PDB file of C-alpha atoms in Angstrom:
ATOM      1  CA  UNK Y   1       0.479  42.106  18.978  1.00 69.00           C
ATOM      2  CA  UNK Y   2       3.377  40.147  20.198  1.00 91.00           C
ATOM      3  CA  UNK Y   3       5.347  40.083  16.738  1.00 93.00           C
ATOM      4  CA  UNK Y   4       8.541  42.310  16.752  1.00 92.00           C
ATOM      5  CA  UNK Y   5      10.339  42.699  13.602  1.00 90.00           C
ATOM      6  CA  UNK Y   6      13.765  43.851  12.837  1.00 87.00           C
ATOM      7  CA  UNK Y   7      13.650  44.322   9.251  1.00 81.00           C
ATOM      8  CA  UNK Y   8      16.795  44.728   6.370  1.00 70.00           C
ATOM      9  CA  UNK Y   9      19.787  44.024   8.652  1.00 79.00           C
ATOM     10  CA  UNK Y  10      22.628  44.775   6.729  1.00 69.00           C
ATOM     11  CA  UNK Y  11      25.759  43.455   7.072  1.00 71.00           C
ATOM     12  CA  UNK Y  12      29.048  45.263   5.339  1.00 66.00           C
ATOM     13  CA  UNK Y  13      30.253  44.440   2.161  1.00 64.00           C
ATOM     14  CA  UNK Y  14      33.639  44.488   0.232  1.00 62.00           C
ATOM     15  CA  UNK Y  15      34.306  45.167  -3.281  1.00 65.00           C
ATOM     16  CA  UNK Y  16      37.673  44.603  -4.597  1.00 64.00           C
ATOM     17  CA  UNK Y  17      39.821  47.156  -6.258  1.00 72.00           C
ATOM     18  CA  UNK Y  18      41.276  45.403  -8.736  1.00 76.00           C
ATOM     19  CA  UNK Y  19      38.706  43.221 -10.283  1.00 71.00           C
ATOM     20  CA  UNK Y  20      35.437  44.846  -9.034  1.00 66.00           C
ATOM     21  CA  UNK Y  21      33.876  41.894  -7.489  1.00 65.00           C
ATOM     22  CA  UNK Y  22      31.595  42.413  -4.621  1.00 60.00           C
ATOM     23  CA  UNK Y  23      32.378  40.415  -1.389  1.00 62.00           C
ATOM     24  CA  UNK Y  24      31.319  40.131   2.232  1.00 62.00           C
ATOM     25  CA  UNK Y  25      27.280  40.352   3.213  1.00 72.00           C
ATOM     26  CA  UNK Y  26      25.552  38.014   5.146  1.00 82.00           C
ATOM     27  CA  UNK Y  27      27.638  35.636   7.505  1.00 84.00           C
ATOM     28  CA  UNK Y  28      25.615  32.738   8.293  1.00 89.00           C
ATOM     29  CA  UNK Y  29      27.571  31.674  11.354  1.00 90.00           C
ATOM     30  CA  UNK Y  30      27.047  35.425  12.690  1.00 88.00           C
ATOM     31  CA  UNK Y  31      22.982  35.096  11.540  1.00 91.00           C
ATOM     32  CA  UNK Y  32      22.914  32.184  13.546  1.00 93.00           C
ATOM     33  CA  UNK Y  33      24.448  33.196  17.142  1.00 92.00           C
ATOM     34  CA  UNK Y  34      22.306  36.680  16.837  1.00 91.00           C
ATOM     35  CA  UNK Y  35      18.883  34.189  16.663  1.00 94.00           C
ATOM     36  CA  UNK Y  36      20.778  32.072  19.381  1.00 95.00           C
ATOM     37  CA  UNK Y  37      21.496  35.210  21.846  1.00 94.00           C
ATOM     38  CA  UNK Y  38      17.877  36.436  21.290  1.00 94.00           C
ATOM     39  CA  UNK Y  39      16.104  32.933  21.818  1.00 95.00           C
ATOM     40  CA  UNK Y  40      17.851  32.806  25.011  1.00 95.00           C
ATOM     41  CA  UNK Y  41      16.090  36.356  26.291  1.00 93.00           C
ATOM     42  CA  UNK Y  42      13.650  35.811  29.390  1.00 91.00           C
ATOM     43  CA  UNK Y  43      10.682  37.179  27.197  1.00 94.00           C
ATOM     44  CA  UNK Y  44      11.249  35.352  24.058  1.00 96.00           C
ATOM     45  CA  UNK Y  45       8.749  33.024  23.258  1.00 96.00           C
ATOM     46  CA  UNK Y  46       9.960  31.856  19.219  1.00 97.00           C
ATOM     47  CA  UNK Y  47      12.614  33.550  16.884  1.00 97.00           C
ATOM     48  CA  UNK Y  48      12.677  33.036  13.290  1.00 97.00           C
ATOM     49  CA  UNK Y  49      15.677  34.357  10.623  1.00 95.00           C
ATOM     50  CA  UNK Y  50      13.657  35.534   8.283  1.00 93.00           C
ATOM     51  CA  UNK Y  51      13.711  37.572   4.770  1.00 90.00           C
ATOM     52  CA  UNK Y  52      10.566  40.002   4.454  1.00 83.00           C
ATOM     53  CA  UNK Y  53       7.133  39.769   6.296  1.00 84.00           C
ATOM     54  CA  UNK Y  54       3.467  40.591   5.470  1.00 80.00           C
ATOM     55  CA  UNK Y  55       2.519  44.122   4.846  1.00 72.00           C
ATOM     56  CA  UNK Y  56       5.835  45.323   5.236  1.00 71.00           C
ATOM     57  CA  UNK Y  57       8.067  47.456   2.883  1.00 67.00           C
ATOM     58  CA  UNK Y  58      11.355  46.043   1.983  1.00 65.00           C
ATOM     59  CA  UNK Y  59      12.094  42.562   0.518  1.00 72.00           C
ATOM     60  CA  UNK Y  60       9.198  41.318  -1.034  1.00 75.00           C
ATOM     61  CA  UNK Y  61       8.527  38.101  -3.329  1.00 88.00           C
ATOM     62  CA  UNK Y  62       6.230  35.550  -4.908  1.00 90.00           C
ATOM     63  CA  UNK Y  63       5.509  33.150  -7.448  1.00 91.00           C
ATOM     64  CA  UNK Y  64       3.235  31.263  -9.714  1.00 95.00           C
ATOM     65  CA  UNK Y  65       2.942  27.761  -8.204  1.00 96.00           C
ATOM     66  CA  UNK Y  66       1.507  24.496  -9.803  1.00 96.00           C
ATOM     67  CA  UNK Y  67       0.379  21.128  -8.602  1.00 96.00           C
ATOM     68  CA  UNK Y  68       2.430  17.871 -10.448  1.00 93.00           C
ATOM     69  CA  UNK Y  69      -0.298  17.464 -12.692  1.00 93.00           C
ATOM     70  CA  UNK Y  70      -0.076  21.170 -14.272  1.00 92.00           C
ATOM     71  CA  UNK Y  71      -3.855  21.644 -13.896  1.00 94.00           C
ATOM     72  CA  UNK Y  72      -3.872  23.931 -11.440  1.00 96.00           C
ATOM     73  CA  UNK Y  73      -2.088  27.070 -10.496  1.00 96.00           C
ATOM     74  CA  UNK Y  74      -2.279  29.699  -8.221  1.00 96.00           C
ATOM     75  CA  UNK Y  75      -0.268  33.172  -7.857  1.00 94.00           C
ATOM     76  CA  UNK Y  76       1.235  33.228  -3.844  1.00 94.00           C
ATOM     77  CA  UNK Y  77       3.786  35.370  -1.940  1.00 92.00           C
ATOM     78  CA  UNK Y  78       6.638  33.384  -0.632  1.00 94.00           C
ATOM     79  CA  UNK Y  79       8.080  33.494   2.813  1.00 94.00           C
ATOM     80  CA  UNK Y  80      11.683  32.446   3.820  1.00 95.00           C
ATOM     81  CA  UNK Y  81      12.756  31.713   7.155  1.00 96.00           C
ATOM     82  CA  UNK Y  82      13.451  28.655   9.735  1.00 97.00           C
ATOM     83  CA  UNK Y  83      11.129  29.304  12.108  1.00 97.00           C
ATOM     84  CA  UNK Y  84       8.185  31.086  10.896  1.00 96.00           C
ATOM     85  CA  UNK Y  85       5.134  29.221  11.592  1.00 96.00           C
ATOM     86  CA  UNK Y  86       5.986  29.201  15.762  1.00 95.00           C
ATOM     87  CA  UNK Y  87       7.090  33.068  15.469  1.00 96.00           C
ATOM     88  CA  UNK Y  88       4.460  34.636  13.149  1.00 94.00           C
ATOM     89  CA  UNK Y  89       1.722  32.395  15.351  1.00 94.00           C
ATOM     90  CA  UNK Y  90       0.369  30.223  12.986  1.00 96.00           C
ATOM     91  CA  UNK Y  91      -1.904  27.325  13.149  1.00 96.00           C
ATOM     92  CA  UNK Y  92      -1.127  24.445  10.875  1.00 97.00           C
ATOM     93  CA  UNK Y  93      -4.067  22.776  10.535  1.00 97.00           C
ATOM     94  CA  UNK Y  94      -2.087  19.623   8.476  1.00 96.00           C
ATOM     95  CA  UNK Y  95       1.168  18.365   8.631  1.00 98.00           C
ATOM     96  CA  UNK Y  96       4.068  19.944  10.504  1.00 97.00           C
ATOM     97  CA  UNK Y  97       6.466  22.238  10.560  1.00 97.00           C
ATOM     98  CA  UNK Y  98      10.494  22.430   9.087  1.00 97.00           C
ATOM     99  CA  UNK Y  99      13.157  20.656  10.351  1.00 97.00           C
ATOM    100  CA  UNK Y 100      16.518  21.262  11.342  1.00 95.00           C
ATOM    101  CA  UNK Y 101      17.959  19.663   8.130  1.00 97.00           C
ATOM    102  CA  UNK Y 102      15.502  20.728   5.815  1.00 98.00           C
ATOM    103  CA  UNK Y 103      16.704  23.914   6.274  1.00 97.00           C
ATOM    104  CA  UNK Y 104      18.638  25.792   2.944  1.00 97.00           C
ATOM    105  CA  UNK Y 105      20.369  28.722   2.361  1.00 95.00           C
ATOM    106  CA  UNK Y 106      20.192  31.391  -0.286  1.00 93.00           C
ATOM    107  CA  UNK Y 107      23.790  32.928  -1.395  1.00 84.00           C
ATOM    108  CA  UNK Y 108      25.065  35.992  -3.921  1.00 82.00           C
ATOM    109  CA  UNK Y 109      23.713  34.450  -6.557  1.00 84.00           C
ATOM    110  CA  UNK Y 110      20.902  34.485  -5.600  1.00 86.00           C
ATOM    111  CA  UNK Y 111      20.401  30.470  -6.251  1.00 89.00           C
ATOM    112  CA  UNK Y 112      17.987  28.555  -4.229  1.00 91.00           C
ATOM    113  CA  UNK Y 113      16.898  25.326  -3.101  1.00 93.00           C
ATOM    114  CA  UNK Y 114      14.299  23.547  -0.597  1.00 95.00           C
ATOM    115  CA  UNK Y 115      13.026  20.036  -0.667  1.00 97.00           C
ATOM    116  CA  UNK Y 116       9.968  21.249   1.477  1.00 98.00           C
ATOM    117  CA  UNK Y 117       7.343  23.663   1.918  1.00 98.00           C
ATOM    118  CA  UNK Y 118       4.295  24.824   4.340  1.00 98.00           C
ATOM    119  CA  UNK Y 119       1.413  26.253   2.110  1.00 98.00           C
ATOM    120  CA  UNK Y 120      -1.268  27.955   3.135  1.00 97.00           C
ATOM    121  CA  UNK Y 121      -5.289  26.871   3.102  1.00 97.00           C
ATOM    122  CA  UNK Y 122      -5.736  29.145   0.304  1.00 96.00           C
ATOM    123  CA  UNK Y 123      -3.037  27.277  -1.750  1.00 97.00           C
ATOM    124  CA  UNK Y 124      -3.608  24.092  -0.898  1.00 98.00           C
ATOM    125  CA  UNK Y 125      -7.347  24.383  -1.815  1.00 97.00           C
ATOM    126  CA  UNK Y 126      -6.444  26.177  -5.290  1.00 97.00           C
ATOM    127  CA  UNK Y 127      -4.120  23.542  -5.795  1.00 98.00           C
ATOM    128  CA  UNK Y 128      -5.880  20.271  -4.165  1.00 97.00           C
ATOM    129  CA  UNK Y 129      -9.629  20.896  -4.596  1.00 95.00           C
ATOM    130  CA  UNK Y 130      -9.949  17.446  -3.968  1.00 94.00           C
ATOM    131  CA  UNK Y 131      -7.874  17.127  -0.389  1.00 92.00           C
ATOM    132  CA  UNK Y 132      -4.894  15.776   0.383  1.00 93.00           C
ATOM    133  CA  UNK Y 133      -1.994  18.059  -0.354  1.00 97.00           C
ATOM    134  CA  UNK Y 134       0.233  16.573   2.439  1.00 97.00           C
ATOM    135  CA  UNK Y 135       2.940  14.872   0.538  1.00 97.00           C
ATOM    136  CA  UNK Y 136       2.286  16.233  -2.798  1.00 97.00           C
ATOM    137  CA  UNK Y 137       4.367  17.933  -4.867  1.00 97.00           C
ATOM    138  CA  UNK Y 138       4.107  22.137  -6.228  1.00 97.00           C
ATOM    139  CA  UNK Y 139       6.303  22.936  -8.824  1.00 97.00           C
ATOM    140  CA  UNK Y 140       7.361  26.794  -8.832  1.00 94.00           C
ATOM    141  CA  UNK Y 141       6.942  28.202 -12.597  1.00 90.00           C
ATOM    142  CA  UNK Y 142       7.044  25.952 -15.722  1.00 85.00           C
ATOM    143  CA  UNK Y 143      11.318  26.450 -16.350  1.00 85.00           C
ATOM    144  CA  UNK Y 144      12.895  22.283 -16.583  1.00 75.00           C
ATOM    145  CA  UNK Y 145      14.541  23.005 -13.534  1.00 83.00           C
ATOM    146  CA  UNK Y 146      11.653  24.273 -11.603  1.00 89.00           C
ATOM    147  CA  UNK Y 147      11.546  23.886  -7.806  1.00 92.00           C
ATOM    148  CA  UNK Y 148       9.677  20.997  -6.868  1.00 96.00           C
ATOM    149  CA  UNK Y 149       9.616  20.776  -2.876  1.00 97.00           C
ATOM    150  CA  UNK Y 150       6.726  18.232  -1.111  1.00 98.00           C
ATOM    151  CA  UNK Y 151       4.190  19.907   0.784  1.00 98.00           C
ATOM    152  CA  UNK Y 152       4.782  18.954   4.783  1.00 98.00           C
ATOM    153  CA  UNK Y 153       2.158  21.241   6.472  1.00 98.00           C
ATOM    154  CA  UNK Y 154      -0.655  23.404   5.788  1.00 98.00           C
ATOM    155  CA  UNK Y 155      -1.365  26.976   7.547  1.00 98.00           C
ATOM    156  CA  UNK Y 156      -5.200  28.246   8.563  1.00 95.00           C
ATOM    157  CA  UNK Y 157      -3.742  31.206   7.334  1.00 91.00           C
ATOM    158  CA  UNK Y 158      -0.589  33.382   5.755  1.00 92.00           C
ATOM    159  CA  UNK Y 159      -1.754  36.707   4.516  1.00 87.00           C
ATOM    160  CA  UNK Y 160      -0.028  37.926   0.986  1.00 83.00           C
ATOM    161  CA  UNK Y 161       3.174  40.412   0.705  1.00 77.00           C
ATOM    162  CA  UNK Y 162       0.710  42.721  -0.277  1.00 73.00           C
ATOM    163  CA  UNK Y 163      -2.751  43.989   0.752  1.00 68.00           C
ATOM    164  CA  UNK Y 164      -3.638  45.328  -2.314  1.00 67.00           C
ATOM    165  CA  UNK Y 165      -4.109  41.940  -3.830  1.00 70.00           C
ATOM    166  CA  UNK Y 166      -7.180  41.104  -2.792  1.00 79.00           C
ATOM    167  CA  UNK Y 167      -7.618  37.916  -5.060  1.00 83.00           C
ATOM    168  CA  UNK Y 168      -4.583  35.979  -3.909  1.00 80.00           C
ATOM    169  CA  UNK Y 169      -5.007  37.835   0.317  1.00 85.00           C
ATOM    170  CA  UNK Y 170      -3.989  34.726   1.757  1.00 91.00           C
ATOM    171  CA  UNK Y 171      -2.238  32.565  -0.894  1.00 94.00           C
ATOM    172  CA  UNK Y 172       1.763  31.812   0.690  1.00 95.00           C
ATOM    173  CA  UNK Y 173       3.764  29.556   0.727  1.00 96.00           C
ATOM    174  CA  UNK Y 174       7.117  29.322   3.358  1.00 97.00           C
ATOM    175  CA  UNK Y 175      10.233  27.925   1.967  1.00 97.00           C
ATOM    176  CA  UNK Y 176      12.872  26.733   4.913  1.00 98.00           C
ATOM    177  CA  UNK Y 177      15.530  29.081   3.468  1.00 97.00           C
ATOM    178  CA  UNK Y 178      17.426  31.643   5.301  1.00 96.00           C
ATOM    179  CA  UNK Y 179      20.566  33.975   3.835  1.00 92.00           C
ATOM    180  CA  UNK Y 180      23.468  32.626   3.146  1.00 91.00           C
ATOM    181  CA  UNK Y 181      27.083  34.001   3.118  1.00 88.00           C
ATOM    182  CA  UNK Y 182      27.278  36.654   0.934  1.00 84.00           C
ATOM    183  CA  UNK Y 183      23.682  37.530   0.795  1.00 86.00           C
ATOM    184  CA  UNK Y 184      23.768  41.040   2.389  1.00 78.00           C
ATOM    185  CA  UNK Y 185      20.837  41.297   4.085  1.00 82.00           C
ATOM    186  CA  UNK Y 186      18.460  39.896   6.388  1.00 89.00           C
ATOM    187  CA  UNK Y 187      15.809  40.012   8.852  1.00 91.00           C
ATOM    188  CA  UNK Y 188      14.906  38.563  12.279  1.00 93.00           C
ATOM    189  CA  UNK Y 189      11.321  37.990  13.732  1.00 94.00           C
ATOM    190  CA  UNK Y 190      10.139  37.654  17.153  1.00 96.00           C
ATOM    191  CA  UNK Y 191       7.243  36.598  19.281  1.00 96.00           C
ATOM    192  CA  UNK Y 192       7.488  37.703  23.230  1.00 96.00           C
ATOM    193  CA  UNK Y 193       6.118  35.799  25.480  1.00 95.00           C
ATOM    194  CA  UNK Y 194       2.612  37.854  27.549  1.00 94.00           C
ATOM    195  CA  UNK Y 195       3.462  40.795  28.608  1.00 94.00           C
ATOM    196  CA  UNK Y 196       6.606  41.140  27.691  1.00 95.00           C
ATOM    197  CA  UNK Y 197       6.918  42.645  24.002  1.00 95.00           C
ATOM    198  CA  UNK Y 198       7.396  46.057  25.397  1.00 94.00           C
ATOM    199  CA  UNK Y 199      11.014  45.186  27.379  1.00 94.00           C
ATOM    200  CA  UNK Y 200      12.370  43.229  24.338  1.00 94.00           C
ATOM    201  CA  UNK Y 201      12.106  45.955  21.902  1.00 92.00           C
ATOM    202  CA  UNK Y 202      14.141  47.978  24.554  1.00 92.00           C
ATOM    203  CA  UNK Y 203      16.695  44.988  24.399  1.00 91.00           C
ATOM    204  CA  UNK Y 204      16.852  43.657  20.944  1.00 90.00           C
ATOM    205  CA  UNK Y 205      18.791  46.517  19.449  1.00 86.00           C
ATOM    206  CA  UNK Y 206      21.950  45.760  21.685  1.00 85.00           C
ATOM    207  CA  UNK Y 207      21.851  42.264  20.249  1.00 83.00           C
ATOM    208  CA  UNK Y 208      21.300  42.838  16.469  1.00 79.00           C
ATOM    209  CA  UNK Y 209      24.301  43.328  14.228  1.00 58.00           C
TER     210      UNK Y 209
END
């Protein structure tokens, strides 16, 4: 493959003394000149921030999702990043991808936001028998304040976090969030250009944190 992962950078935290409250973690600013300074390698072809990828150990999530309507739901791992679908090599088959300002962040708390979100065939099928997800709405769990971000593209295909779930194998959906300040962890994705994977893994570690 062409896919080289850095997974669970961790960036150093602080606690205070006096009142116990944990600081430091993720710096966006730094996040965002490492994806910078590896983008601009000869042999890069796509770079995505990301948090977690398919298969692989580490941090892992998903949800129940639901169509506006509430008559239809479907189980799906969820992917975080701002460049995914170019890095990870997908094809969208609808739609397109994020951008720039659609992209969120996720802090300490752990609080989260996107107006968007790619699905993939699986999910919009569960969801939209009928067609036409573009433009719709999911809604993330049944709590009031319940995501409720408008579908904008739709993958061939996004396996799950986990192999072992054979029912929901390809049901994921990709949120344009990436760590925040304060997160304290994070991961970065590439995709080398032909030929070339083999002389960026021998560079990469020089230019992650």
């Amino acid at each position: 493959g062409q896919v080289l992962y850095v997974d669970q950078i961790n960036f150093p935290g602080t606690v205070d003394p006096k009142t116990g409250s944990v600081g430091g973690g993720t710096n966006l600013a730094d996040l965002h000149t490492m994806e910078a300074r590896v983008q601009a390698l000869p042999g890069v072809q796509a770079v995505s921030i990301d948090l977690g990828m398919p298969y692989a150990d580490g941090f892992s999530a998903a949800g129940q999702w639901l169509n506006e309507r509430g008559d239809a739901s479907t189980h799906a791992s969820l992917y975080f990043g701002d460049h995914l679908p170019d890095t990870l090599g997908l094809q969208l088959v609808e739609g397109r991808d994020f951008q720039p300002d659609e992209v969120t962040t996720i802090g300490a708390d752990g609080a989260m936001a996107a107006s968007v979100v790619i699905i993939s065939a699986d999910v919009a099928q569960r969801l939209f028998p009928a067609g036409h997800a573009l433009g719709q709405r999911i809604v993330m769990g049944k709590d009031v304040g319940a995501l409720r971000p408008v579908v904008v593209g739709v993958v061939r295909h996004l396996a799950t976090r986990q192999p072992v779930d054979v029912e929901n194998a390809s049901t994921a959906v990709i949120m344009p969030i990436i760590p925040g300040d304060g997160f304290g962890m994070a991961s970065i994705v590439v995709r080398a250009k032909p030929g070339q994977r083999d002389a960026l893994a021998r560079m990469l570690p020089a230019l992650i944190m």
